[in-house]
Tab-separated table of C-alpha atoms in Angstrom:
chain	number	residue	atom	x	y	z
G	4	UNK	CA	69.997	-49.508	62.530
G	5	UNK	CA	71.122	-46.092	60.687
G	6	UNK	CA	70.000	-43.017	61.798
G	7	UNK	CA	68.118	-40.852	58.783
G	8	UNK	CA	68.070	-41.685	55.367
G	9	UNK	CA	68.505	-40.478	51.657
G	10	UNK	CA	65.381	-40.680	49.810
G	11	UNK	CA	64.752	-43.877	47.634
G	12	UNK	CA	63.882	-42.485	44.587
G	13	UNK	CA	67.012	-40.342	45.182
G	14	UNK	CA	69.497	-43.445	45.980
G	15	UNK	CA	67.706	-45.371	42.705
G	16	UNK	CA	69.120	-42.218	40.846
G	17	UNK	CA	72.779	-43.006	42.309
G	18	UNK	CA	72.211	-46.497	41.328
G	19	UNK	CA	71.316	-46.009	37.632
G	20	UNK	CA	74.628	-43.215	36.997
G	21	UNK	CA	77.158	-45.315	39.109
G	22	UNK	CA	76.973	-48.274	36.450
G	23	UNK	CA	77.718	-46.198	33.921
G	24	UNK	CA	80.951	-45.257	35.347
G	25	UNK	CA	84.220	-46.410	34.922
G	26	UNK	CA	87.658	-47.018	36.795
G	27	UNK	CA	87.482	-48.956	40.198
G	28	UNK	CA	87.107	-46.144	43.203
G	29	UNK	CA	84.393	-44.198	43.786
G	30	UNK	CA	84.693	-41.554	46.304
G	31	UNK	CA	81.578	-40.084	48.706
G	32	UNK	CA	81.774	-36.954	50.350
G	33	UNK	CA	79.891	-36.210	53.667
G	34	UNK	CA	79.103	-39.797	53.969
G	35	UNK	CA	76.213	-39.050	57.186
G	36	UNK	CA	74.686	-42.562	57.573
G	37	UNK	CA	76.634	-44.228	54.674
G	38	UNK	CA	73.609	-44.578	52.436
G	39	UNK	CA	74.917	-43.750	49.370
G	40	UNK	CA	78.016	-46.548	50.362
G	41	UNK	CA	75.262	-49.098	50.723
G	42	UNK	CA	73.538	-48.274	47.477
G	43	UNK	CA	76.910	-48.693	45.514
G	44	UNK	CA	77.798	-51.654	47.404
G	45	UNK	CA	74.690	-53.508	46.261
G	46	UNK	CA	75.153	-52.296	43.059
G	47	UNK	CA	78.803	-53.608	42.835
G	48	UNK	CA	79.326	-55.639	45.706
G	49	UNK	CA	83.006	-55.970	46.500
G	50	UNK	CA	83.962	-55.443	41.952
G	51	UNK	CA	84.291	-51.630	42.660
G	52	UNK	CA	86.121	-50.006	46.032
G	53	UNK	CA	84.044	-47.247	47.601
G	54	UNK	CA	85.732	-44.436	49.884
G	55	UNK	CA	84.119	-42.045	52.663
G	56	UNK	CA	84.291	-38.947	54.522
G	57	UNK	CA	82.807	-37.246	57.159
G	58	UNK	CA	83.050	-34.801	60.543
G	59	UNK	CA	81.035	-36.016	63.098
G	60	UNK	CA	81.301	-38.476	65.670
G	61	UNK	CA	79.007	-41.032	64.708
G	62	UNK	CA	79.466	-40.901	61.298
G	63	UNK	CA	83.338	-41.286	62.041
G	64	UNK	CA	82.936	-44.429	63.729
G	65	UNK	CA	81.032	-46.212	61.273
G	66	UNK	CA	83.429	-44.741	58.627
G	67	UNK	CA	86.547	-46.195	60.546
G	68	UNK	CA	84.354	-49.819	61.091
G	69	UNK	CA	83.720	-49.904	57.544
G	70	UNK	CA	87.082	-49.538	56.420
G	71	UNK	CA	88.300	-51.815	59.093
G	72	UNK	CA	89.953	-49.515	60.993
G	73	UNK	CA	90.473	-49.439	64.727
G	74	UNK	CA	87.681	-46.959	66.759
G	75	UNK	CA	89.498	-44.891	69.266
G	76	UNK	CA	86.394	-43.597	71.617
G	77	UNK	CA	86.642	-43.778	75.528
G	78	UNK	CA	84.702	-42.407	78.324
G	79	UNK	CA	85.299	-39.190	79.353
G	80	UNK	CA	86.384	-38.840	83.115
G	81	UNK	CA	83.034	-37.035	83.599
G	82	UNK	CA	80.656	-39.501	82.759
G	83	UNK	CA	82.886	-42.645	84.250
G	84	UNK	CA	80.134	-42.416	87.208
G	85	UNK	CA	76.815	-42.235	85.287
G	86	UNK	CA	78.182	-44.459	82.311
G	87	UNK	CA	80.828	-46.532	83.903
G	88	UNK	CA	77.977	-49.549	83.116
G	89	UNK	CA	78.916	-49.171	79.417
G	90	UNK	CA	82.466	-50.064	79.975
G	91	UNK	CA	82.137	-53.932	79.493
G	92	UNK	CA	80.762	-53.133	76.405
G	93	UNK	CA	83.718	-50.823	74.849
G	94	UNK	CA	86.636	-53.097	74.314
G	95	UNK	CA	85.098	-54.782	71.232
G	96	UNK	CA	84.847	-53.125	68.194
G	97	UNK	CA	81.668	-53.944	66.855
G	98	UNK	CA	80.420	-53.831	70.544
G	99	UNK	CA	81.501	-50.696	70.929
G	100	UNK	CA	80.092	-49.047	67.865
G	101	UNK	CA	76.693	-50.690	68.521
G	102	UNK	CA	77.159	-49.006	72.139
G	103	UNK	CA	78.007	-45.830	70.042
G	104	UNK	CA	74.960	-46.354	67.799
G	105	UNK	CA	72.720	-46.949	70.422
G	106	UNK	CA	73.879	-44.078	72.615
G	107	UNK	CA	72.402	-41.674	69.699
G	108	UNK	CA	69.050	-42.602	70.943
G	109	UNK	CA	69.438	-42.335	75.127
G	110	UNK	CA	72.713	-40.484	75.989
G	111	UNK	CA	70.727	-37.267	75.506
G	112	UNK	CA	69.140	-38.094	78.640
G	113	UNK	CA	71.904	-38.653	80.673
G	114	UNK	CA	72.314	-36.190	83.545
G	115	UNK	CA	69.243	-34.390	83.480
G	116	UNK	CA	66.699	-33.976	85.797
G	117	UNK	CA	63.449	-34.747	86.137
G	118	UNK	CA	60.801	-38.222	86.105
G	119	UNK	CA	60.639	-38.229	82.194
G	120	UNK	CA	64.753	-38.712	81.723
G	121	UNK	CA	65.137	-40.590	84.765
G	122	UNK	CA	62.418	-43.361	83.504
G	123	UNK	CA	64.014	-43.231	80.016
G	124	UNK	CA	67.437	-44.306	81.417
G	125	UNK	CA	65.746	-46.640	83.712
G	126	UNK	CA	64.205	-48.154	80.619
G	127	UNK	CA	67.571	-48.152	78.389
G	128	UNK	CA	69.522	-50.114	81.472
G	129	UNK	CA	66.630	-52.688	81.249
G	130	UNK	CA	66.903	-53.698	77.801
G	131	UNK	CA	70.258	-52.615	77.249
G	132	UNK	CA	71.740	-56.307	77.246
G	133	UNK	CA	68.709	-56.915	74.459
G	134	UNK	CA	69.413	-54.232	72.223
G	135	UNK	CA	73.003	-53.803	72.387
G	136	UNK	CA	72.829	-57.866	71.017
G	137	UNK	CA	70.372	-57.366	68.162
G	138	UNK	CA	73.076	-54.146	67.227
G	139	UNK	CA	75.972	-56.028	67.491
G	140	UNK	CA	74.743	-59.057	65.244
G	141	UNK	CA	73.292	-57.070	62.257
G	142	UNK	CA	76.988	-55.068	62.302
G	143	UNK	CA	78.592	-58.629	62.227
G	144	UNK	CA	76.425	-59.609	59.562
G	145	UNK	CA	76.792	-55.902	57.617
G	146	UNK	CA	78.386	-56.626	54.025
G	147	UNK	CA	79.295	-53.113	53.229
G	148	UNK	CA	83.199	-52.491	53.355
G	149	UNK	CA	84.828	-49.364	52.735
G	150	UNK	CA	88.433	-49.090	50.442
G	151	UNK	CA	89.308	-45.818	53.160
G	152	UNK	CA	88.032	-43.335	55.179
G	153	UNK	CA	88.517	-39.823	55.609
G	154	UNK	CA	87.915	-37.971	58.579
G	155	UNK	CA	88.011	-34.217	57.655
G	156	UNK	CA	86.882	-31.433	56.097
G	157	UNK	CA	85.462	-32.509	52.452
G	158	UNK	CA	87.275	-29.408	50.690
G	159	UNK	CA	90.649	-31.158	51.914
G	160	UNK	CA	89.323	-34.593	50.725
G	161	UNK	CA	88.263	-33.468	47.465
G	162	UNK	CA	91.366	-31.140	46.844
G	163	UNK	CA	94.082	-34.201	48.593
G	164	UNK	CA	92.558	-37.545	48.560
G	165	UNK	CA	90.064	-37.781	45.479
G	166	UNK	CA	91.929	-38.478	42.552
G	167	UNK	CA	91.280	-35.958	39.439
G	168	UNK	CA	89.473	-38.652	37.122
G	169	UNK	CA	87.545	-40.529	40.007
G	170	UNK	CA	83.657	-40.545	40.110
G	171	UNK	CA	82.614	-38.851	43.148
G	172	UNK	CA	78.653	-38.408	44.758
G	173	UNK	CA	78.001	-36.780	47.328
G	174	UNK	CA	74.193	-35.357	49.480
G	175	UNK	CA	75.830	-32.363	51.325
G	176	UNK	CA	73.891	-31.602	54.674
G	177	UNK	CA	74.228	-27.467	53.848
G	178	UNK	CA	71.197	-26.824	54.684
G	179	UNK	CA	70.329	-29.231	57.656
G	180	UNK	CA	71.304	-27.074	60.840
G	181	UNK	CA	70.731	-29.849	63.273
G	182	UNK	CA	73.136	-32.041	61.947
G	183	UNK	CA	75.677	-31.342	64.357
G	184	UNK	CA	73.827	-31.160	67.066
G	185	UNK	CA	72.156	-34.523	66.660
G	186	UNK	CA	75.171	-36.289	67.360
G	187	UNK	CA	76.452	-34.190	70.168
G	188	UNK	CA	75.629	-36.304	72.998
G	189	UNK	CA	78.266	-38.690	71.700
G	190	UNK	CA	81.184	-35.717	71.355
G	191	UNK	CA	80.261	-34.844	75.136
G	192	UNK	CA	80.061	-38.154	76.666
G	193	UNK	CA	83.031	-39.696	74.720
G	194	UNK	CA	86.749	-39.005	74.199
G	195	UNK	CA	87.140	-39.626	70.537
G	196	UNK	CA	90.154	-37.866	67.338
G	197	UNK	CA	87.930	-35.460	66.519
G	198	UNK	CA	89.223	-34.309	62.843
G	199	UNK	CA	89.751	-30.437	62.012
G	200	UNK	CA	87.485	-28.619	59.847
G	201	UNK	CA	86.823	-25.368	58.847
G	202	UNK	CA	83.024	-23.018	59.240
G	203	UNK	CA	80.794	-24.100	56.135
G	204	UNK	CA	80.175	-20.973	55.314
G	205	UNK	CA	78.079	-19.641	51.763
G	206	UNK	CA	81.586	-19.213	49.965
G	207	UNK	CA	82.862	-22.637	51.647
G	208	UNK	CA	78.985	-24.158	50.021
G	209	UNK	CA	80.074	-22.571	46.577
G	210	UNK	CA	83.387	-24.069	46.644
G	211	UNK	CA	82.132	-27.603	46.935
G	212	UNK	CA	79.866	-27.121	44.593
G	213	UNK	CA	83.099	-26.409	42.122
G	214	UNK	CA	85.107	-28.996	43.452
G	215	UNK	CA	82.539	-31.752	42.531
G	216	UNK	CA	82.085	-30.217	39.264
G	217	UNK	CA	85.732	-29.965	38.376
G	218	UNK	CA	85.538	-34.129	37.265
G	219	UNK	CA	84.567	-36.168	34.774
G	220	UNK	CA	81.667	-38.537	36.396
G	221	UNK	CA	79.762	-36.872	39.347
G	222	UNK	CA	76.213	-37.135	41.191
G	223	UNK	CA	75.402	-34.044	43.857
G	224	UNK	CA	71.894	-33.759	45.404
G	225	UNK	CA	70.997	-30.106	46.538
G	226	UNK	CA	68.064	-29.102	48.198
G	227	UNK	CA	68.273	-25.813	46.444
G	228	UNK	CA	67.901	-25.165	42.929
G	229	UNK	CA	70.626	-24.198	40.989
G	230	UNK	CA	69.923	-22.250	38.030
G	231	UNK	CA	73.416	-22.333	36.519
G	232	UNK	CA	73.704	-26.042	36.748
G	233	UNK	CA	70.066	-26.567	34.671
G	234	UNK	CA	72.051	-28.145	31.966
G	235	UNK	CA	73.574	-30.980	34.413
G	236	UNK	CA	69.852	-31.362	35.937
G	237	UNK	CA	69.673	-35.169	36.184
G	238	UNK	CA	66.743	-35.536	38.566
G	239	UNK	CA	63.686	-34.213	41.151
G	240	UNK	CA	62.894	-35.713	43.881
G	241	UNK	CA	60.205	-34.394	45.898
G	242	UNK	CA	58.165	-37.880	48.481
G	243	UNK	CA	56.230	-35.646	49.740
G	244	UNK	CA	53.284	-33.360	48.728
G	245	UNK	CA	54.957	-30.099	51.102
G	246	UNK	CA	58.290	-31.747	51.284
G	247	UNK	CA	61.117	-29.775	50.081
G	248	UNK	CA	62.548	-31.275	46.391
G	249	UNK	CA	65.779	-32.665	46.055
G	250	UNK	CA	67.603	-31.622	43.199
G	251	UNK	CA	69.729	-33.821	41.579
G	252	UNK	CA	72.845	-32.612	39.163
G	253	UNK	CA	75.201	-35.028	37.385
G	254	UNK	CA	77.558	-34.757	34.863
G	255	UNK	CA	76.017	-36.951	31.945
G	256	UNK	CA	73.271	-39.687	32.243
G	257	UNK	CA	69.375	-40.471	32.211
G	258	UNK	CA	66.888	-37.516	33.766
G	259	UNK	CA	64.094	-38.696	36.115
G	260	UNK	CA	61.593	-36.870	37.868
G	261	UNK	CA	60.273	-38.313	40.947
G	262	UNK	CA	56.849	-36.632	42.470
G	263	UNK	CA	55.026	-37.306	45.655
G	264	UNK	CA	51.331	-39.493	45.388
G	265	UNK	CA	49.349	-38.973	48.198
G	266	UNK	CA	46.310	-41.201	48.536
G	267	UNK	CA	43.519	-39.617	49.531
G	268	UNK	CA	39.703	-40.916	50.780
G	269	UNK	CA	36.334	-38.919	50.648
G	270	UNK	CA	34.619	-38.742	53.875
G	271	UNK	CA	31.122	-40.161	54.016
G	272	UNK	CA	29.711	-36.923	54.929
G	273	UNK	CA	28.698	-33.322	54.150
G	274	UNK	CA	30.388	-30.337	55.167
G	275	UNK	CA	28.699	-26.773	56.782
G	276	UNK	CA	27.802	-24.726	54.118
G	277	UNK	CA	28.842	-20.788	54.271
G	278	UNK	CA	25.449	-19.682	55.605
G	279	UNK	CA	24.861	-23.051	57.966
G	280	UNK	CA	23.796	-22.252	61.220
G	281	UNK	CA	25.872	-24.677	64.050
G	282	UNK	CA	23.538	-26.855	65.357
G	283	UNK	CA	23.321	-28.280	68.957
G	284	UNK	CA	25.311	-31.739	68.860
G	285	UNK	CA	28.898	-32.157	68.692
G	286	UNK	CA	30.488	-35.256	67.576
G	287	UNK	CA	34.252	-36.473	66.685
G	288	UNK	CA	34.398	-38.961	63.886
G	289	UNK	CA	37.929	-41.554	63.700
G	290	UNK	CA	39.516	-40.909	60.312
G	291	UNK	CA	41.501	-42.767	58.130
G	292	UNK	CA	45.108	-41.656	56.749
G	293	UNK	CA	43.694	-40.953	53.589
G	294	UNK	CA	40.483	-39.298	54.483
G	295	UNK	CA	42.467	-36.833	56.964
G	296	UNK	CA	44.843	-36.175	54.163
G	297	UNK	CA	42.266	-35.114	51.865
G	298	UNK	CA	40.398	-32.628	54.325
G	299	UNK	CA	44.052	-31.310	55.737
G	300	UNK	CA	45.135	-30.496	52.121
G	301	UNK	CA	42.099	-28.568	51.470
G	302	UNK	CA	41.519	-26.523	54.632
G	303	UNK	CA	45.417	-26.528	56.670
G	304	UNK	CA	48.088	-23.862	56.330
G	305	UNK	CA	49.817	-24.905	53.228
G	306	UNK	CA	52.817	-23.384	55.248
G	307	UNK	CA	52.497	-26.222	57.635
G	308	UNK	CA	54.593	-29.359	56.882
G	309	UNK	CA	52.631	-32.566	57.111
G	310	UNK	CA	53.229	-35.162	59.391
G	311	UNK	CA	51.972	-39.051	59.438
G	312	UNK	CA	49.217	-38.890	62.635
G	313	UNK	CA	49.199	-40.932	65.849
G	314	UNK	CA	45.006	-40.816	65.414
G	315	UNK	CA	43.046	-38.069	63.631
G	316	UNK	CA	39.644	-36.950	64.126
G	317	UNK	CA	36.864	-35.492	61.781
G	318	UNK	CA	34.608	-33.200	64.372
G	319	UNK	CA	31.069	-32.625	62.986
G	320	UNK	CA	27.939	-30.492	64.212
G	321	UNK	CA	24.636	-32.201	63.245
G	322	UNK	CA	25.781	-34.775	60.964
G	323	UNK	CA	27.985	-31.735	59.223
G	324	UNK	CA	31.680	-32.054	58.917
G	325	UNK	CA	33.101	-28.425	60.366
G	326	UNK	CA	36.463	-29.512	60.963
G	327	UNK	CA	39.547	-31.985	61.963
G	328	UNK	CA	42.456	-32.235	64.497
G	329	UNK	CA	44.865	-35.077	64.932
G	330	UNK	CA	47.805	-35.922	67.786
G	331	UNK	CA	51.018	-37.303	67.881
G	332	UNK	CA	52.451	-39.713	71.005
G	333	UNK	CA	54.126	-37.344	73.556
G	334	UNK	CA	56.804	-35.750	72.991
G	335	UNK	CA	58.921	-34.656	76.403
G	336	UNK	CA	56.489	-35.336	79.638
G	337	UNK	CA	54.972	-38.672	78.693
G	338	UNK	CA	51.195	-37.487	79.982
G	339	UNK	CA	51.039	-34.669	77.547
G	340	UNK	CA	49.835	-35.429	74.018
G	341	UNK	CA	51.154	-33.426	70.976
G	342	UNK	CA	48.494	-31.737	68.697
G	343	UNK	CA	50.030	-31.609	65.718
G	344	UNK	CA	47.071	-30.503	63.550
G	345	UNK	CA	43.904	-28.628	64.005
G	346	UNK	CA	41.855	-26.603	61.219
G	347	UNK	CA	38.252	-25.713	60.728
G	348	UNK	CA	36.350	-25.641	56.864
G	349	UNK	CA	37.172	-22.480	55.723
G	350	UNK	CA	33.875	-20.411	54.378
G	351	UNK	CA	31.490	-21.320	56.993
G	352	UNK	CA	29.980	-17.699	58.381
G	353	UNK	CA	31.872	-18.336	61.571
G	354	UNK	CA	35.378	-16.169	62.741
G	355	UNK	CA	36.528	-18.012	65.554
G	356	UNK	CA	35.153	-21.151	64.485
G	357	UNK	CA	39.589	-22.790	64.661
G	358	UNK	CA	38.690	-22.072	68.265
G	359	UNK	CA	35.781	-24.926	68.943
G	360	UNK	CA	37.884	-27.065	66.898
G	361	UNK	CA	40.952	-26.903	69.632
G	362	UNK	CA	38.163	-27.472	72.207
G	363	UNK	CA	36.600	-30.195	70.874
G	364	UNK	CA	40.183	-31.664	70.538
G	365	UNK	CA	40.443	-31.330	74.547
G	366	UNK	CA	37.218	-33.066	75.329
G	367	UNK	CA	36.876	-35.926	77.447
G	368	UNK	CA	35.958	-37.829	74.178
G	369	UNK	CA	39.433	-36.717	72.462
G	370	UNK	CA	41.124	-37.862	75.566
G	371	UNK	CA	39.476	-41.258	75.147
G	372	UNK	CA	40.587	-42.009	71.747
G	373	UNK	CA	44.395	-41.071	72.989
G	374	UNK	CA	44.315	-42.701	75.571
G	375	UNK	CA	43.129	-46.071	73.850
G	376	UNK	CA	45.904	-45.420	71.040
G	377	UNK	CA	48.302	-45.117	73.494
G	378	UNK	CA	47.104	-47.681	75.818
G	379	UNK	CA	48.414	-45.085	78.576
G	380	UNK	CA	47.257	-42.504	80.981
G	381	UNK	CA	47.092	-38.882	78.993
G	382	UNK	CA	45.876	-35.945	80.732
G	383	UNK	CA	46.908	-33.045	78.787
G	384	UNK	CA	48.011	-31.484	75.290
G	385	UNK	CA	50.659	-29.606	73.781
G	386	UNK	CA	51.351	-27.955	70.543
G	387	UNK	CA	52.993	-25.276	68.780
G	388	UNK	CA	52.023	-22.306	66.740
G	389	UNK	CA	53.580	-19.938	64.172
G	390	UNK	CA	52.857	-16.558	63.840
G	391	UNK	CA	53.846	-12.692	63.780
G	392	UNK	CA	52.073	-11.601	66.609
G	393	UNK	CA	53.342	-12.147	69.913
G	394	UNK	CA	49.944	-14.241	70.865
G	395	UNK	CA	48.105	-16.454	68.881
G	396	UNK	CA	44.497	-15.364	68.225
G	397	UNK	CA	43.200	-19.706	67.657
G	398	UNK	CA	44.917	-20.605	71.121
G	399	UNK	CA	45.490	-17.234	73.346
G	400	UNK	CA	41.489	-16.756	74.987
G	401	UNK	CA	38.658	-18.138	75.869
G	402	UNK	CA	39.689	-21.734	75.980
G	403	UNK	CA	39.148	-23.124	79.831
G	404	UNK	CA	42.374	-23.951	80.624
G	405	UNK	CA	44.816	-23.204	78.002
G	406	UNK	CA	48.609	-21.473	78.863
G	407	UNK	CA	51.298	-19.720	76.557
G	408	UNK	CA	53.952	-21.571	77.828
G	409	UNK	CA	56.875	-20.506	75.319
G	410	UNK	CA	57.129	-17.704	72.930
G	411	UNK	CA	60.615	-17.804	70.700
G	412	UNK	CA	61.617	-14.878	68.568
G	413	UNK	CA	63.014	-16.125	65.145
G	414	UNK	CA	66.683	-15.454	64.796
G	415	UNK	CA	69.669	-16.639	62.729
G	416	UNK	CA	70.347	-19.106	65.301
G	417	UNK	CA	66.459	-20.366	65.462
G	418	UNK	CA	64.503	-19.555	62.559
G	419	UNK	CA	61.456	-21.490	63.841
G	420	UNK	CA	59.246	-22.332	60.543
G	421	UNK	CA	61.371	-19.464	58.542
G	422	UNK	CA	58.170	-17.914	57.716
G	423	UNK	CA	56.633	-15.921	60.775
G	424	UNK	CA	58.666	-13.984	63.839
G	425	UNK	CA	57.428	-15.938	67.046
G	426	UNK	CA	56.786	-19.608	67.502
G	427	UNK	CA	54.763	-19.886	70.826
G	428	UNK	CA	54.274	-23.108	72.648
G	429	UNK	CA	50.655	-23.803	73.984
G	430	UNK	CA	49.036	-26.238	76.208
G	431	UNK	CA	46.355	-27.311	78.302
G	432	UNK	CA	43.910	-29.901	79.873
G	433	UNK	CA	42.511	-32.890	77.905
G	434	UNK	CA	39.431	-33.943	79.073
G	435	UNK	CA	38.042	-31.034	81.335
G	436	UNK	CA	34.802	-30.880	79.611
G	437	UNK	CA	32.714	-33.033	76.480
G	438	UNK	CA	31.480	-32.524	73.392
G	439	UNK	CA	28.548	-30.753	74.606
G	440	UNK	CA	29.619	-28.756	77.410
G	441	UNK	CA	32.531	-27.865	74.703
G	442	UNK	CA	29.943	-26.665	72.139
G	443	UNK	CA	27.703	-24.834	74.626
G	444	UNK	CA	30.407	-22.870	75.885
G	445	UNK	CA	32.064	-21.802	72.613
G	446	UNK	CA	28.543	-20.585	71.314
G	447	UNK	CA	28.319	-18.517	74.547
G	448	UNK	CA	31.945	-16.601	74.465
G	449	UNK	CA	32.564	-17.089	70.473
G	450	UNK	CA	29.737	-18.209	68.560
G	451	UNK	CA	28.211	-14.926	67.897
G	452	UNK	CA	31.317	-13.099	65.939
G	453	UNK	CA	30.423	-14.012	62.347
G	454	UNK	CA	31.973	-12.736	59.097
């Protein structure tokens, strides 16, 4: 029913140091989904009061329905014609912070063109009565209460609202740059008392840092390190093998370190050798989670974040494992597949070897297995590459069919992966050729560059 999350090794950490607090209040800055609320709620229940604070819309409203405040959001004049539907569904508090909740997920579509957005606000009018019920009932049912909210800037409501000797825990968003902009369908669509604030900027960071600091009993997760605050180190939480750690500072209390396990499977077969010849039969073997985790930790980019597949694929020559790929559902036009991962064994005697790897990916036999995880019609594939050149060498030639469709420069606005200067956006056909055609025509144009 929330959107995102805190970690739960990182809100077992909160629950552990809040019981050895004392006093009544508890204060939580930049209160995002109310996660932390929730974990000191079931830790107290109604024995302790717990205040928030935020900035954005969303998380104002549920801030404001916690506390039991009233929720003053109406329909701009602009979108009266394309959302006057929602009205009967705005008087009500709780109904109209489940309309509020819900219009997270679909109000991004509303007003643009084209078949994709057009079906997707088809779709949310069809189940709307549906969903907006099940949203509605789980926020009647919601225990969590608030002592206040504060809707401003979290300098002001540390320096005005927090009392001196109050615990105070707080997960600052400073370095999530889409936070804003995930909840700004709601600010455009919705007439709401938007609170002043000023620019986060690196001083503004530093002086929140301070501020939480300057107290007796405090929690503040940081997903930088700080070396000046090693002393008050009360935690590391990293879930995820390339995930980015959470560091956890306190003033007094237990240490805990939390690292990721990722289970891994061996695949039942050999892999090319460096001096293997390819031989002349192409296959694509179904993997499991923890078989392609095994073979994408020893062969992919470990620049690349790691994702949790749709289906992934072992592809093999002969019996002999060269490779893997795996897709995600679609991600914008609902025909095109994402390919979120495709790498080749390293040390085999082949250079462009990544390249029959993407093909094999966009046989008919690929397309197959999609299409049956999908139990739709899929007819092409997208994905997105990384690099400092201003073409990609796996993707750019000599695969039938494939187009540069995108190339961003990396700037302070867009950083891309904040490693390389362009990210380029590629796609092409799935299923124009099979597995053998596939093979037969990357030995012709590729097969003879070797190391």
């Amino acid at each position: 029913m929330f959107h995102g999350s805190i970690p739960a090794p990182l809100r077992s950490i909160i629950y552990e140091h809040a019981g050895t607090w004392p006093g009544e209040d508890i204060y939580v800055g930049c209160s995002g989904n109310f996660t932390i609320e929730r974990v000191l709620h079931a830790r107290f229940g109604d024995q302790r009061r717990v205040h928030g604070n935020d900035i954005q819309a969303y998380s104002c409203a549920l801030g404001w329905y916690l506390a039991g405040e009233p929720l003053d959001y109406t329909l701009r004049e602009e979108y009266e014609e394309s959302l006057g539907w929602l009205k009967p569904y705005l008087d009500d508090r709780t109904d109209l912070l489940a309309t509020l909740m819900l219009g997270t997920r679909f109000l991004q579509y509303v007003g643009r063109e084209g078949a994709y957005y057009e079906r997707m606000m088809a779709a949310t009018r069809d189940q709307w009565e549906r969903m907006h019920e099940k949203t509605a009932t789980k926020l009647r049912n919601l225990e969590t209460r608030l002592g206040s909210f504060y809707a401003g800037d979290v300098r002001d409501y540390l320096d005005q609202e927090v009392p001196e000797d109050a615990p105070v825990v707080m997960f600052p968003p400073f370095y999530s740059s889409d936070y804003q902009a995930q909840f700004a369908p709601i600010d455009a669509a919705f007439n709401w008392p938007e609170p002043s604030f000023d620019e986060l900027t690196e001083e503004g960071k530093e002086r929140i840092i301070e501020q939480v600091q300057d107290r007796p009993n405090w929690v503040l997760g940081l997903h930088i390190e700080r070396p000046e605050l090693r002393d008050k180190l009360a935690g590391v939480v990293q879930t995820a093998n390339r995930g980015l750690p959470i560091y956890v500072y306190a003033a007094a209390g237990p240490r805990r370190i939390v690292r990721p396990r990722q289970p891994v499977e061996p695949i039942p077969m050999p892999k090319i050798s460096a001096d293997d010849e390819l031989g002349d039969r192409m296959t694509i073997h179904v993997l499991t989670g923890g078989q392609f985790a095994a073979i994408r930790s020893q062969f992919m980019s470990k620049t690349i974040k790691p994702g949790s597949p749709l289906i992934a694929c072992g592809v093999a020559v002969d019996g002999k494992l060269i490779g893997a790929f795996a897709y995600l559902p679609p991600k914008f036009d609902p025909n095109t597949a994402y390919l979120m991962s495709d790498f080749p064994v390293s040390w085999t005697r082949y250079r462009r070897l990544a390249k029959l790897i993407v093909m094999a990916a966009s046989t008919k036999e690929a397309q197959l297995l999609v299409q049956r995880s999908l139990s739709k019609r899929i007819d092409s594939w997208a994905t997105t590459a990384f690099t400092d050149r201003p073409n990609s060498a796996k993707y750019g030639r000599g695969i039938p069919g494939v187009k540069l469709q995108k190339r961003t420069e990396a700037s302070s606005k867009d950083p891309g992966d904040g490693i390389h200067r362009y990210q380029l956006q590629y796609g092409g056909p799935l299923g124009a050729y099979d597995l053998n055609e596939a093979l037969t025509l990357w030995k012709t144009k590729h097969g003879k560059d070797l190391r």
